[in-house]
Coordinates of C-alpha atoms in Angstrom, one line a residue:
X116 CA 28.7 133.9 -62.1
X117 CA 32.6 134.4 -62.4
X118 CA 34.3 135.1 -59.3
X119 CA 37.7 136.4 -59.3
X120 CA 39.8 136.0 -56.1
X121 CA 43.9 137.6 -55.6
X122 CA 45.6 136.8 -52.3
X123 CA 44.5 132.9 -51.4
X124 CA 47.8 132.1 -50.4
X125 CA 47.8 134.7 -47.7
X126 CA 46.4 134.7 -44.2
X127 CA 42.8 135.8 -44.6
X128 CA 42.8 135.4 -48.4
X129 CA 43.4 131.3 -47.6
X130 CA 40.8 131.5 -44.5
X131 CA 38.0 133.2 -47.2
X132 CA 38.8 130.2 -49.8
X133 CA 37.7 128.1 -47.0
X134 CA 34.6 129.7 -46.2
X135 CA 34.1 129.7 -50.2
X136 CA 34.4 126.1 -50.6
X137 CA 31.7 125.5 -47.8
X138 CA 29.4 128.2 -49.5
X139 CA 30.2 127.0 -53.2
X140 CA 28.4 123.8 -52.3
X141 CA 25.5 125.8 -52.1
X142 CA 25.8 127.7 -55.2
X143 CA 26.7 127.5 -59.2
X144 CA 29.7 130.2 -59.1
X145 CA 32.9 129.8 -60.5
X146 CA 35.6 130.8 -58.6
X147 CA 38.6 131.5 -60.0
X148 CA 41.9 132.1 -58.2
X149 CA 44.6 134.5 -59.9
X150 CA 48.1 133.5 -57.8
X151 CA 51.5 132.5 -57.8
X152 CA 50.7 128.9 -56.6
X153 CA 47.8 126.3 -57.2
X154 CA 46.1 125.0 -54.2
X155 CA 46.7 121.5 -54.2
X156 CA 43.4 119.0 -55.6
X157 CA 41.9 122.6 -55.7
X158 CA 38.4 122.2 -57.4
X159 CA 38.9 126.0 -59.0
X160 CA 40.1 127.7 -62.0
X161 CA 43.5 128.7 -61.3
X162 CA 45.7 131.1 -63.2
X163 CA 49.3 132.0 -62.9
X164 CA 49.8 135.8 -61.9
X165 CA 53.2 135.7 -62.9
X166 CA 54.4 138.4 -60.4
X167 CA 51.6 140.4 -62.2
X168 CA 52.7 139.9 -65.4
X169 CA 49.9 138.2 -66.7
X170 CA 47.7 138.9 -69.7
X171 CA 44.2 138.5 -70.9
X172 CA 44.9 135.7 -73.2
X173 CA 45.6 133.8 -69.8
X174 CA 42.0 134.1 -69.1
X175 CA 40.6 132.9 -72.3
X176 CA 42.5 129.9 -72.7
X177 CA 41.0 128.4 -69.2
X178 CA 37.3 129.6 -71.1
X179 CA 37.0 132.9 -68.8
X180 CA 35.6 135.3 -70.8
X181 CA 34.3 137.5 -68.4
X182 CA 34.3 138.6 -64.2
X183 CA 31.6 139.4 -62.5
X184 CA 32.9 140.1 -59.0
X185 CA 36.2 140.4 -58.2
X186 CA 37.3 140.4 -54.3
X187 CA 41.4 141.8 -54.2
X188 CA 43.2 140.5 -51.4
X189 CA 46.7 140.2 -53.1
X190 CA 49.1 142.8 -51.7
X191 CA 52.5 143.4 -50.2
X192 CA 51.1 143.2 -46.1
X193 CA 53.9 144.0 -43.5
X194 CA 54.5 141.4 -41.0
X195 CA 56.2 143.4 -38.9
X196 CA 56.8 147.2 -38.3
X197 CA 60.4 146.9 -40.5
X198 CA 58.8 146.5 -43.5
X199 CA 56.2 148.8 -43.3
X200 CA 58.7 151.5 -45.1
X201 CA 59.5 148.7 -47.7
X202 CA 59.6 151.2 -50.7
X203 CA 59.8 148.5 -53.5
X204 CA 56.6 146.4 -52.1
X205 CA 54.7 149.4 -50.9
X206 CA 55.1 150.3 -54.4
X207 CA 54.2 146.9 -55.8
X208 CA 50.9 147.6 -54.1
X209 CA 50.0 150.2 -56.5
X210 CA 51.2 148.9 -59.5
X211 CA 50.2 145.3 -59.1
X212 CA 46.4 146.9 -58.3
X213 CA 46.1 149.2 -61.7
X214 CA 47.8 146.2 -63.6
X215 CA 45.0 143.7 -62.2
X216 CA 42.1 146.4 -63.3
X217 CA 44.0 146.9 -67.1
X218 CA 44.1 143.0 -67.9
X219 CA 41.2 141.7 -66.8
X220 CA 39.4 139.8 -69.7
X221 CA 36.4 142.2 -69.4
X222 CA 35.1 145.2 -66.8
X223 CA 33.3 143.4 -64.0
X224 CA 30.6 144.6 -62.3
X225 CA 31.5 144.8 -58.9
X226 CA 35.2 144.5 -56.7
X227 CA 35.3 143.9 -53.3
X228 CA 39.0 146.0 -52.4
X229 CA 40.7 144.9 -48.7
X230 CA 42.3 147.7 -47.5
X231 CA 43.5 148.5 -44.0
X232 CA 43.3 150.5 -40.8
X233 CA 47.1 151.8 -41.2
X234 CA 45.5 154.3 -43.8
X235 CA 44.1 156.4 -40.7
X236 CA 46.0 158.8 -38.5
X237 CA 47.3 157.9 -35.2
X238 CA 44.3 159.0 -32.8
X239 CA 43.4 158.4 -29.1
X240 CA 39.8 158.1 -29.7
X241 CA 38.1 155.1 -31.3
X242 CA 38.8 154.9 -34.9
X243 CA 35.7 155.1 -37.3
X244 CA 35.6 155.5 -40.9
X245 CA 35.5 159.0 -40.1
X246 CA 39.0 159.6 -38.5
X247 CA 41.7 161.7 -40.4
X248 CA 43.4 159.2 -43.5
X249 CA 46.9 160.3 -42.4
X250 CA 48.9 156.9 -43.3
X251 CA 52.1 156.7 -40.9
X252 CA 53.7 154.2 -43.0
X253 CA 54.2 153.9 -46.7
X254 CA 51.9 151.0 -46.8
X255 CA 49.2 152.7 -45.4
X256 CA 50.4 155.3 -47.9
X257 CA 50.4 152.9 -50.4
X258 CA 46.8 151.2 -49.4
X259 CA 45.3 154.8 -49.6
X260 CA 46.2 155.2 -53.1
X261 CA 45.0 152.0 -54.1
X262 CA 41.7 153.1 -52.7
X263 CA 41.9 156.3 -54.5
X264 CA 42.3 154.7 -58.4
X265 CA 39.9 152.5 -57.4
X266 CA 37.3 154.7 -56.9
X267 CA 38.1 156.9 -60.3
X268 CA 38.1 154.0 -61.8
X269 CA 35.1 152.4 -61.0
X270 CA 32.8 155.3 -61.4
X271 CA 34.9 155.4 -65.1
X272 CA 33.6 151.9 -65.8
X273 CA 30.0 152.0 -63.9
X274 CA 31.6 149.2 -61.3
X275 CA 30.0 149.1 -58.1
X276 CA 33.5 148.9 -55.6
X277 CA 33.6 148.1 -52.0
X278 CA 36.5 149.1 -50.0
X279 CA 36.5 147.1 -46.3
X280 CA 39.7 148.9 -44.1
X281 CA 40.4 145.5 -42.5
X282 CA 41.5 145.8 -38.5
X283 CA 43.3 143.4 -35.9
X284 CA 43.0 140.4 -37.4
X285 CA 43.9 136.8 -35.6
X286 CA 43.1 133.3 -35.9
X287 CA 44.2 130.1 -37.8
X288 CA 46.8 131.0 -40.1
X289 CA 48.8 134.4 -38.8
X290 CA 51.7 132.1 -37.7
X291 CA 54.5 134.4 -39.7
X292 CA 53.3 137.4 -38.0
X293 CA 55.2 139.0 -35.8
X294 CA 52.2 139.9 -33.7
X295 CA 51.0 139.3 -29.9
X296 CA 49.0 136.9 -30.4
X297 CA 50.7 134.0 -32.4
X298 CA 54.1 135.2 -30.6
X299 CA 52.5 134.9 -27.0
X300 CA 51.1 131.0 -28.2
X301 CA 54.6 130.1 -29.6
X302 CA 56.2 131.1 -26.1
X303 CA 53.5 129.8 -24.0
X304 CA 53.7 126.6 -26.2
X305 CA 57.4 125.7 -25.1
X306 CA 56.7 127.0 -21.8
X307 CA 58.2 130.5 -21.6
X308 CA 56.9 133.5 -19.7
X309 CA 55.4 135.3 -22.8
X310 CA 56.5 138.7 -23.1
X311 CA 54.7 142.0 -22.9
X312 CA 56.8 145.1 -23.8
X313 CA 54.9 147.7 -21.8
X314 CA 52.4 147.0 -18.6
X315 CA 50.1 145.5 -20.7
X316 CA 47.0 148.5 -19.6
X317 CA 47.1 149.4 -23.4
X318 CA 43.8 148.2 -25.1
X319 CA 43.0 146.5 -28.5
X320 CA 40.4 144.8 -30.3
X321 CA 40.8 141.4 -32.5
X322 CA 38.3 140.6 -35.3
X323 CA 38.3 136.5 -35.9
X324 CA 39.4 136.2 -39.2
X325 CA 36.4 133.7 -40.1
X326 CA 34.1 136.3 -38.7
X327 CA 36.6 139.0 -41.2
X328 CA 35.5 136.1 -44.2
X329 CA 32.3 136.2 -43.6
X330 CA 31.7 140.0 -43.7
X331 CA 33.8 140.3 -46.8
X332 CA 30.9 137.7 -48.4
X333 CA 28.6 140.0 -47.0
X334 CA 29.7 142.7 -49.0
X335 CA 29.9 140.9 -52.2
X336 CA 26.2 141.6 -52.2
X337 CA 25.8 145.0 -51.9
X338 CA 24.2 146.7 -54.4
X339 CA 26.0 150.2 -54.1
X340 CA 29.2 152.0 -52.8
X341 CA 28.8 152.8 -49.3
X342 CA 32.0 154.3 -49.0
X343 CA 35.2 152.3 -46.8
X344 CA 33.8 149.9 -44.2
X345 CA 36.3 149.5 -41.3
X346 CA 36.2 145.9 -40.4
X347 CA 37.1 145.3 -36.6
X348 CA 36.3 144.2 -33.7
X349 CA 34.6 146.2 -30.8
X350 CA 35.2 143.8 -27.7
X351 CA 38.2 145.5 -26.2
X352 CA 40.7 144.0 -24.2
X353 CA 43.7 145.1 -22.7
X354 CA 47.2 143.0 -23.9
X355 CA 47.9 141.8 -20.5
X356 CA 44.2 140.4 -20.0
X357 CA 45.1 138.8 -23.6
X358 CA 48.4 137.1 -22.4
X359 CA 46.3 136.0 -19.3
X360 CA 43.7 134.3 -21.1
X361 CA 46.2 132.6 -23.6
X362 CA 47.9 131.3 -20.3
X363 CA 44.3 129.9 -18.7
X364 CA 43.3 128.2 -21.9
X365 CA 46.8 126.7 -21.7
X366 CA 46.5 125.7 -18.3
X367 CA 50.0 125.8 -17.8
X368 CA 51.6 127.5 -14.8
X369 CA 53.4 130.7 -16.0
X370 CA 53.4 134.0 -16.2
X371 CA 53.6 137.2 -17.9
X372 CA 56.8 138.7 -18.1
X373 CA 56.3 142.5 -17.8
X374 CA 59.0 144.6 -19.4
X375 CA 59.6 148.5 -19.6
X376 CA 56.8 148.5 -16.9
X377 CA 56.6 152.2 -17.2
X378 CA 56.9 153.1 -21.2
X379 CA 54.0 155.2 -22.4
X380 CA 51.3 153.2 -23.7
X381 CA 47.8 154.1 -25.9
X382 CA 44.8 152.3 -26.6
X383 CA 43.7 151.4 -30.2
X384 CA 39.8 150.5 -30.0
X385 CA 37.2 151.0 -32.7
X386 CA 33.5 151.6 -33.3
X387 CA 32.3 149.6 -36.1
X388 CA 28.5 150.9 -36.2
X389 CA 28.9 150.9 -39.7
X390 CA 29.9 147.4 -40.4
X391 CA 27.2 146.3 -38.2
X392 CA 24.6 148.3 -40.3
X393 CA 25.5 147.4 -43.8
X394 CA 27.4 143.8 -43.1
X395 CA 26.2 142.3 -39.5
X396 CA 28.0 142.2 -36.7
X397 CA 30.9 139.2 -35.1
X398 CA 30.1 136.4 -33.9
X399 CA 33.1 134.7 -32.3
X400 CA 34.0 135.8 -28.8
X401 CA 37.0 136.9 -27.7
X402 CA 37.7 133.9 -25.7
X403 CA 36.5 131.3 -27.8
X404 CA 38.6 132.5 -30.7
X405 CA 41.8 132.4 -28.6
X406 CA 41.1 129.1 -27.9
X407 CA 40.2 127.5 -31.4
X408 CA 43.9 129.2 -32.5
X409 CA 45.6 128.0 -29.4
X410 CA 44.1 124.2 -30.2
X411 CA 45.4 125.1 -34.0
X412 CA 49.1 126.3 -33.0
X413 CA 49.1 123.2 -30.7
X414 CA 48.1 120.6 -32.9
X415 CA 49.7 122.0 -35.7
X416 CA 53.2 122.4 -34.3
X417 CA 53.6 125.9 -35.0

């Protein structure tokens, strides 16, 4: 079986190649990557994108006649809230999507699509796959769409498509994020008072992205459309309990630094019933997550 991956070279795209090449040992696929870079002593097929200006012909010469799964990771992902409005990239998600579906070197029979929470509406109750699609931002504008064509198209071509809405992410790997968790590490790391820009009350939830990984394998084997998935996280926490556990598993003696103590804050929590039905549920604790990254920013040098 042909397996077609986009996005390796970004943060979950290069965690899932990991959890690949532990499950290829297993099995007799053949995974192919479509990027911009080889993976150095990679053991896969690897074929220039060519800022999406590849062609079929690509394909054939490495002997790849045919897909039979494709999972689509590749897109234009904000790492901050700047370049959410990027019109040029937002854009590039679109086109970059229906170019990858036009010059494929046949129709394959299934696609695994990662989209994301931002295509939902701002809402103060849990988010399911049921809340308002409302996109703030034009990436979650531009996600949307994506998930849109996708669906024509694949009841056009009989393929069975899976869209997984992909939540709060952390782990191994999110180092250019501008995001609290690898910010708070990096401060706690030189020994700064890591900063929290409200009282910290607000609650989120963080999906490890090995246990994201594994649930995007889990879709590959579904056998029909069950409509967008949301993958996330339901163990809550509130950002100052997060900063506080960061500090423990540091053991370092500092602490928070609270700023606009009194700004209006709102919690952004999910229910993920339906993940847990169709793809199983996480695994990695809140806790033990934080401190496999901390261990990783550490060692690493981040």
């Amino acid at each position: 079986m042909n397996i077609l991956l986009t996005g390796t070279t970004g943060f979950i795209g290069s965690n899932l190649l990991t959890v690949l090449t532990h499950k290829q040992k297993e099995s007799e696929n053949n995974i192919i990557i479509l990027s911009h870079r080889e993976t150095e002593n990679s053991p896969y097929i690897y074929i220039d994108h060519k800022n999406y200006q590849f062609v079929k012909e690509d394909f054939l010469e490495k002997k790849i006649e045919n897909i039979d799964i494709i999972i689509h990771l590749g897109a234009f992902t904000p790492k901050n809230s700047q370049q959410a409005n990027n019109v040029d990239k937002c854009i590039s998600n679109i086109i970059n999507t229906q170019y990858l579906c036009a010059n494929l070197p046949s129709i394959p029979k299934k696609m695994i699509f990662i989209s994301t929470l931002d295509v939902y509406m701002n809402s103060n109750e849990p988010i399911t796959e049921d809340t308002p699609t409302i996109p703030c931002t034009l990436y979650g504008q531009s996600k949307l769409f994506c998930e849109k064509m996708l669906e024509q198209w694949a009841i056009e071509n009989q393929v069975v498509l899976q869209i997984l809405r992909v939540g709060h992410i952390y782990g191994k790997g999110e180092g250019a994020y501008h995001k609290i968790i690898p910010v708070s590490i990096k401060e706690i790391l030189l020994d700064h008072n890591p900063v929290i820009i409200s009282n910290g009350s607000e609650k989120r939830s963080f999906l490890n992205v090995v246990d994201c990984c594994n649930l995007i394998m889990k879709a590959v084997e579904l056998k029909e459309y069950k409509g967008p998935i949301n993958l996330v996280s339901n163990q809550s926490i509130s950002i100052l309990e997060l900063v506080q556990m960061l500090i423990d598993i540091s053991k370092k003696n500092i602490l928070p630094h609270i700023k606009n103590e009194n700004i209006k804050t709102k919690d952004f929590i999910f229910n993920n019933a339906k993940m847990i039905k169709y793809l199983g549920m996480e695994t990695i604790s809140i806790r033990v997550g934080l401190e496999e990254e901390y261990e990783y920013f550490k060692s690493n040098k981040i």
